[in-house]
Amino acid sequence: IPFPPFLHGIEPFSLQAPIVGAALGGNRTFAAMTKAKPVNPITGVAPKQSDHLQTAIGTSFGEAWAAWRELTEAVRRTTAITSRGEQISPLDVARNRAASAVISRLALSAVERVFELSGGHGVYDGHLSRVLRDVRSGTQHLGTNPYLSGQMAGSILLNLG
């Protein structure tokens, strides 16, 4: 496999754990901010009653949890292989790289959605703004970049006999 060995196993997932954790935390922060906003005096409706916000929060939270489930499953699967003293097969490396691509995309999408919905408040809220920067920068590493991880997975799969 023509990629650095550290990309074969669970090492990239150790970089993704804080990315996914930040995505989950960012979603909780946005939900708390939304719940705390008062009723709009013009519309008579609190933001938390908005179908659009409810759908966006539910979708983002689902993406972040799906990223977490994929991450823990990939680590469990890879740890089971290595703890038996076996080599990680090319197919398992492709699975790990594909999982890494999906995890990064899900986490980034979850955070970007709630950040965009936060409007100007998100820019000035230190926590949500920090989460967005952390997740975006975290997905740029060679082991976590969704484009490169997907490309590596595809390359391996296309070259398997």
PDB file of C-alpha atoms in Angstrom:
ATOM      1  CA  ILE A   1       0.000   0.000   0.000  1.00  0.00           C
ATOM      2  CA  PRO A   2       1.701   3.210  -1.158  1.00  0.00           C
ATOM      3  CA  PHE A   3       0.697   5.354   1.831  1.00  0.00           C
ATOM      4  CA  PRO A   4       2.488   6.081   5.107  1.00  0.00           C
ATOM      5  CA  PRO A   5       1.979   3.199   7.576  1.00  0.00           C
ATOM      6  CA  PHE A   6       0.506   5.492  10.251  1.00  0.00           C
ATOM      7  CA  LEU A   7      -2.535   5.875   7.975  1.00  0.00           C
ATOM      8  CA  HIS A   8      -3.218   2.119   7.986  1.00  0.00           C
ATOM      9  CA  GLY A   9      -4.421   1.682  11.564  1.00  0.00           C
ATOM     10  CA  ILE A  10      -6.155   3.621  14.292  1.00  0.00           C
ATOM     11  CA  GLU A  11      -3.734   6.548  14.521  1.00  0.00           C
ATOM     12  CA  PRO A  12      -5.800   8.910  12.317  1.00  0.00           C
ATOM     13  CA  PHE A  13      -8.853   8.118  14.440  1.00  0.00           C
ATOM     14  CA  SER A  14      -7.045   9.433  17.513  1.00  0.00           C
ATOM     15  CA  LEU A  15      -6.929  12.766  15.679  1.00  0.00           C
ATOM     16  CA  GLN A  16     -10.610  12.539  14.811  1.00  0.00           C
ATOM     17  CA  ALA A  17     -11.858  11.879  18.347  1.00  0.00           C
ATOM     18  CA  PRO A  18     -11.442  15.537  19.399  1.00  0.00           C
ATOM     19  CA  ILE A  19     -12.914  16.701  16.070  1.00  0.00           C
ATOM     20  CA  VAL A  20     -16.063  14.666  16.645  1.00  0.00           C
ATOM     21  CA  GLY A  21     -16.174  15.661  20.314  1.00  0.00           C
ATOM     22  CA  ALA A  22     -15.993  19.313  19.295  1.00  0.00           C
ATOM     23  CA  ALA A  23     -18.817  18.785  16.783  1.00  0.00           C
ATOM     24  CA  LEU A  24     -21.001  17.246  19.496  1.00  0.00           C
ATOM     25  CA  GLY A  25     -20.126  20.076  21.892  1.00  0.00           C
ATOM     26  CA  GLY A  26     -20.795  22.738  19.267  1.00  0.00           C
ATOM     27  CA  ASN A  27     -24.229  21.286  18.643  1.00  0.00           C
ATOM     28  CA  ARG A  28     -25.008  21.265  22.354  1.00  0.00           C
ATOM     29  CA  THR A  29     -23.844  24.883  22.604  1.00  0.00           C
ATOM     30  CA  PHE A  30     -26.061  25.957  19.718  1.00  0.00           C
ATOM     31  CA  ALA A  31     -29.064  24.087  21.143  1.00  0.00           C
ATOM     32  CA  ALA A  32     -28.540  25.759  24.536  1.00  0.00           C
ATOM     33  CA  MET A  33     -28.243  29.197  22.887  1.00  0.00           C
ATOM     34  CA  THR A  34     -31.427  28.566  20.908  1.00  0.00           C
ATOM     35  CA  LYS A  35     -33.365  27.362  23.953  1.00  0.00           C
ATOM     36  CA  ALA A  36     -32.338  30.462  25.906  1.00  0.00           C
ATOM     37  CA  LYS A  37     -33.499  32.982  23.298  1.00  0.00           C
ATOM     38  CA  PRO A  38     -36.716  34.788  24.218  1.00  0.00           C
ATOM     39  CA  VAL A  39     -39.920  35.001  22.237  1.00  0.00           C
ATOM     40  CA  ASN A  40     -39.637  37.335  19.246  1.00  0.00           C
ATOM     41  CA  PRO A  41     -41.906  40.307  20.020  1.00  0.00           C
ATOM     42  CA  ILE A  42     -42.879  40.712  16.356  1.00  0.00           C
ATOM     43  CA  THR A  43     -43.737  37.095  15.539  1.00  0.00           C
ATOM     44  CA  GLY A  44     -44.649  35.977  19.047  1.00  0.00           C
ATOM     45  CA  VAL A  45     -42.601  32.815  18.517  1.00  0.00           C
ATOM     46  CA  ALA A  46     -39.459  31.694  20.330  1.00  0.00           C
ATOM     47  CA  PRO A  47     -36.626  30.476  18.073  1.00  0.00           C
ATOM     48  CA  LYS A  48     -36.810  27.035  19.693  1.00  0.00           C
ATOM     49  CA  GLN A  49     -40.314  26.682  18.219  1.00  0.00           C
ATOM     50  CA  SER A  50     -39.057  27.134  14.655  1.00  0.00           C
ATOM     51  CA  ASP A  51     -39.472  24.017  12.507  1.00  0.00           C
ATOM     52  CA  HIS A  52     -36.408  25.083  10.515  1.00  0.00           C
ATOM     53  CA  LEU A  53     -34.174  25.340  13.607  1.00  0.00           C
ATOM     54  CA  GLN A  54     -35.527  22.121  15.076  1.00  0.00           C
ATOM     55  CA  THR A  55     -34.786  20.270  11.835  1.00  0.00           C
ATOM     56  CA  ALA A  56     -31.316  21.793  11.529  1.00  0.00           C
ATOM     57  CA  ILE A  57     -30.390  20.977  15.122  1.00  0.00           C
ATOM     58  CA  GLY A  58     -31.740  17.444  14.794  1.00  0.00           C
ATOM     59  CA  THR A  59     -29.867  16.881  11.538  1.00  0.00           C
ATOM     60  CA  SER A  60     -26.599  18.310  12.859  1.00  0.00           C
ATOM     61  CA  PHE A  61     -26.841  16.328  16.064  1.00  0.00           C
ATOM     62  CA  GLY A  62     -27.523  13.189  14.011  1.00  0.00           C
ATOM     63  CA  GLU A  63     -24.477  13.841  11.841  1.00  0.00           C
ATOM     64  CA  ALA A  64     -22.232  14.356  14.855  1.00  0.00           C
ATOM     65  CA  TRP A  65     -23.504  11.155  16.518  1.00  0.00           C
ATOM     66  CA  ALA A  66     -23.163   9.210  13.265  1.00  0.00           C
ATOM     67  CA  ALA A  67     -19.547  10.392  13.079  1.00  0.00           C
ATOM     68  CA  TRP A  68     -19.003   9.220  16.667  1.00  0.00           C
ATOM     69  CA  ARG A  69     -20.556   5.804  15.966  1.00  0.00           C
ATOM     70  CA  GLU A  70     -18.467   5.359  12.819  1.00  0.00           C
ATOM     71  CA  LEU A  71     -15.341   6.408  14.700  1.00  0.00           C
ATOM     72  CA  THR A  72     -15.874   4.001  17.600  1.00  0.00           C
ATOM     73  CA  GLU A  73     -16.779   1.141  15.252  1.00  0.00           C
ATOM     74  CA  ALA A  74     -13.658   1.687  13.120  1.00  0.00           C
ATOM     75  CA  VAL A  75     -11.438   1.770  16.204  1.00  0.00           C
ATOM     76  CA  ARG A  76     -13.115  -1.345  17.629  1.00  0.00           C
ATOM     77  CA  ARG A  77     -12.729  -3.232  14.340  1.00  0.00           C
ATOM     78  CA  THR A  78      -9.082  -2.243  13.880  1.00  0.00           C
ATOM     79  CA  THR A  79      -8.148  -2.877  17.510  1.00  0.00           C
ATOM     80  CA  ALA A  80      -9.642  -6.381  17.270  1.00  0.00           C
ATOM     81  CA  ILE A  81      -7.387  -7.133  14.293  1.00  0.00           C
ATOM     82  CA  THR A  82      -4.195  -5.797  15.836  1.00  0.00           C
ATOM     83  CA  SER A  83      -4.842  -7.301  19.283  1.00  0.00           C
ATOM     84  CA  ARG A  84      -4.922 -10.749  17.637  1.00  0.00           C
ATOM     85  CA  GLY A  85      -1.453  -9.951  16.286  1.00  0.00           C
ATOM     86  CA  GLU A  86      -2.705  -9.846  12.699  1.00  0.00           C
ATOM     87  CA  GLN A  87      -1.646  -7.429  10.001  1.00  0.00           C
ATOM     88  CA  ILE A  88      -4.226  -4.943   8.811  1.00  0.00           C
ATOM     89  CA  SER A  89      -5.298  -6.100   5.345  1.00  0.00           C
ATOM     90  CA  PRO A  90      -5.471  -3.733   2.383  1.00  0.00           C
ATOM     91  CA  LEU A  91      -9.280  -4.006   2.502  1.00  0.00           C
ATOM     92  CA  ASP A  92      -9.254  -2.957   6.166  1.00  0.00           C
ATOM     93  CA  VAL A  93      -6.940  -0.047   5.361  1.00  0.00           C
ATOM     94  CA  ALA A  94      -9.414   1.014   2.641  1.00  0.00           C
ATOM     95  CA  ARG A  95     -12.270   0.716   5.151  1.00  0.00           C
ATOM     96  CA  ASN A  96     -10.362   2.863   7.642  1.00  0.00           C
ATOM     97  CA  ARG A  97      -9.554   5.532   5.084  1.00  0.00           C
ATOM     98  CA  ALA A  98     -13.180   5.554   3.832  1.00  0.00           C
ATOM     99  CA  ALA A  99     -14.436   5.754   7.426  1.00  0.00           C
ATOM    100  CA  SER A 100     -12.055   8.637   8.095  1.00  0.00           C
ATOM    101  CA  ALA A 101     -13.443  10.521   5.093  1.00  0.00           C
ATOM    102  CA  VAL A 102     -17.032  10.031   6.258  1.00  0.00           C
ATOM    103  CA  ILE A 103     -16.257  10.949   9.878  1.00  0.00           C
ATOM    104  CA  SER A 104     -14.600  14.227   8.888  1.00  0.00           C
ATOM    105  CA  ARG A 105     -17.378  15.169   6.466  1.00  0.00           C
ATOM    106  CA  LEU A 106     -20.110  14.456   9.009  1.00  0.00           C
ATOM    107  CA  ALA A 107     -18.406  16.360  11.833  1.00  0.00           C
ATOM    108  CA  LEU A 108     -17.665  19.369   9.643  1.00  0.00           C
ATOM    109  CA  SER A 109     -21.169  19.468   8.184  1.00  0.00           C
ATOM    110  CA  ALA A 110     -22.722  19.294  11.650  1.00  0.00           C
ATOM    111  CA  VAL A 111     -20.706  22.264  12.890  1.00  0.00           C
ATOM    112  CA  GLU A 112     -20.983  24.388   9.763  1.00  0.00           C
ATOM    113  CA  ARG A 113     -24.783  24.107   9.767  1.00  0.00           C
ATOM    114  CA  VAL A 114     -25.264  25.325  13.331  1.00  0.00           C
ATOM    115  CA  PHE A 115     -22.619  28.020  12.915  1.00  0.00           C
ATOM    116  CA  GLU A 116     -24.392  29.401   9.856  1.00  0.00           C
ATOM    117  CA  LEU A 117     -27.718  29.355  11.691  1.00  0.00           C
ATOM    118  CA  SER A 118     -26.218  31.193  14.652  1.00  0.00           C
ATOM    119  CA  GLY A 119     -25.855  34.306  12.501  1.00  0.00           C
ATOM    120  CA  GLY A 120     -23.783  37.156  13.873  1.00  0.00           C
ATOM    121  CA  HIS A 121     -23.951  35.671  17.351  1.00  0.00           C
ATOM    122  CA  GLY A 122     -21.841  32.711  16.205  1.00  0.00           C
ATOM    123  CA  VAL A 123     -19.059  35.005  15.070  1.00  0.00           C
ATOM    124  CA  TYR A 124     -18.855  36.672  18.460  1.00  0.00           C
ATOM    125  CA  ASP A 125     -19.626  33.654  20.614  1.00  0.00           C
ATOM    126  CA  GLY A 126     -16.180  32.426  21.575  1.00  0.00           C
ATOM    127  CA  HIS A 127     -17.137  28.779  21.982  1.00  0.00           C
ATOM    128  CA  LEU A 128     -19.048  28.185  18.744  1.00  0.00           C
ATOM    129  CA  SER A 129     -16.549  30.139  16.675  1.00  0.00           C
ATOM    130  CA  ARG A 130     -13.692  28.192  18.273  1.00  0.00           C
ATOM    131  CA  VAL A 131     -15.422  24.875  17.566  1.00  0.00           C
ATOM    132  CA  LEU A 132     -15.780  25.746  13.897  1.00  0.00           C
ATOM    133  CA  ARG A 133     -12.113  26.710  13.607  1.00  0.00           C
ATOM    134  CA  ASP A 134     -10.986  23.573  15.463  1.00  0.00           C
ATOM    135  CA  VAL A 135     -13.076  21.216  13.362  1.00  0.00           C
ATOM    136  CA  ARG A 136     -12.106  22.875  10.087  1.00  0.00           C
ATOM    137  CA  SER A 137      -8.405  22.844  10.917  1.00  0.00           C
ATOM    138  CA  GLY A 138      -8.606  19.331  12.336  1.00  0.00           C
ATOM    139  CA  THR A 139      -9.948  17.981   9.067  1.00  0.00           C
ATOM    140  CA  GLN A 140      -6.947  19.325   7.148  1.00  0.00           C
ATOM    141  CA  HIS A 141      -4.414  16.819   8.520  1.00  0.00           C
ATOM    142  CA  LEU A 142      -3.253  14.117   6.107  1.00  0.00           C
ATOM    143  CA  GLY A 143      -4.929  11.454   8.241  1.00  0.00           C
ATOM    144  CA  THR A 144      -8.272  13.234   8.598  1.00  0.00           C
ATOM    145  CA  ASN A 145      -8.729  15.199   5.356  1.00  0.00           C
ATOM    146  CA  PRO A 146     -11.920  13.831   3.792  1.00  0.00           C
ATOM    147  CA  TYR A 147     -10.774  14.281   0.210  1.00  0.00           C
ATOM    148  CA  LEU A 148      -7.381  12.622   0.725  1.00  0.00           C
ATOM    149  CA  SER A 149      -8.837   9.847   2.873  1.00  0.00           C
ATOM    150  CA  GLY A 150     -11.436   9.077   0.215  1.00  0.00           C
ATOM    151  CA  GLN A 151      -8.816   9.158  -2.509  1.00  0.00           C
ATOM    152  CA  MET A 152      -6.615   6.735  -0.572  1.00  0.00           C
ATOM    153  CA  ALA A 153      -9.530   4.360  -0.008  1.00  0.00           C
ATOM    154  CA  GLY A 154     -10.473   4.462  -3.684  1.00  0.00           C
ATOM    155  CA  SER A 155      -6.902   3.916  -4.803  1.00  0.00           C
ATOM    156  CA  ILE A 156      -6.571   0.842  -2.601  1.00  0.00           C
ATOM    157  CA  LEU A 157      -9.922  -0.587  -3.693  1.00  0.00           C
ATOM    158  CA  LEU A 158      -9.169  -0.069  -7.385  1.00  0.00           C
ATOM    159  CA  ASN A 159      -5.813  -1.833  -7.043  1.00  0.00           C
ATOM    160  CA  LEU A 160      -7.088  -4.860  -5.124  1.00  0.00           C
ATOM    161  CA  GLY A 161      -7.118  -7.983  -7.287  1.00  0.00           C
TER     162      GLY A 161
END
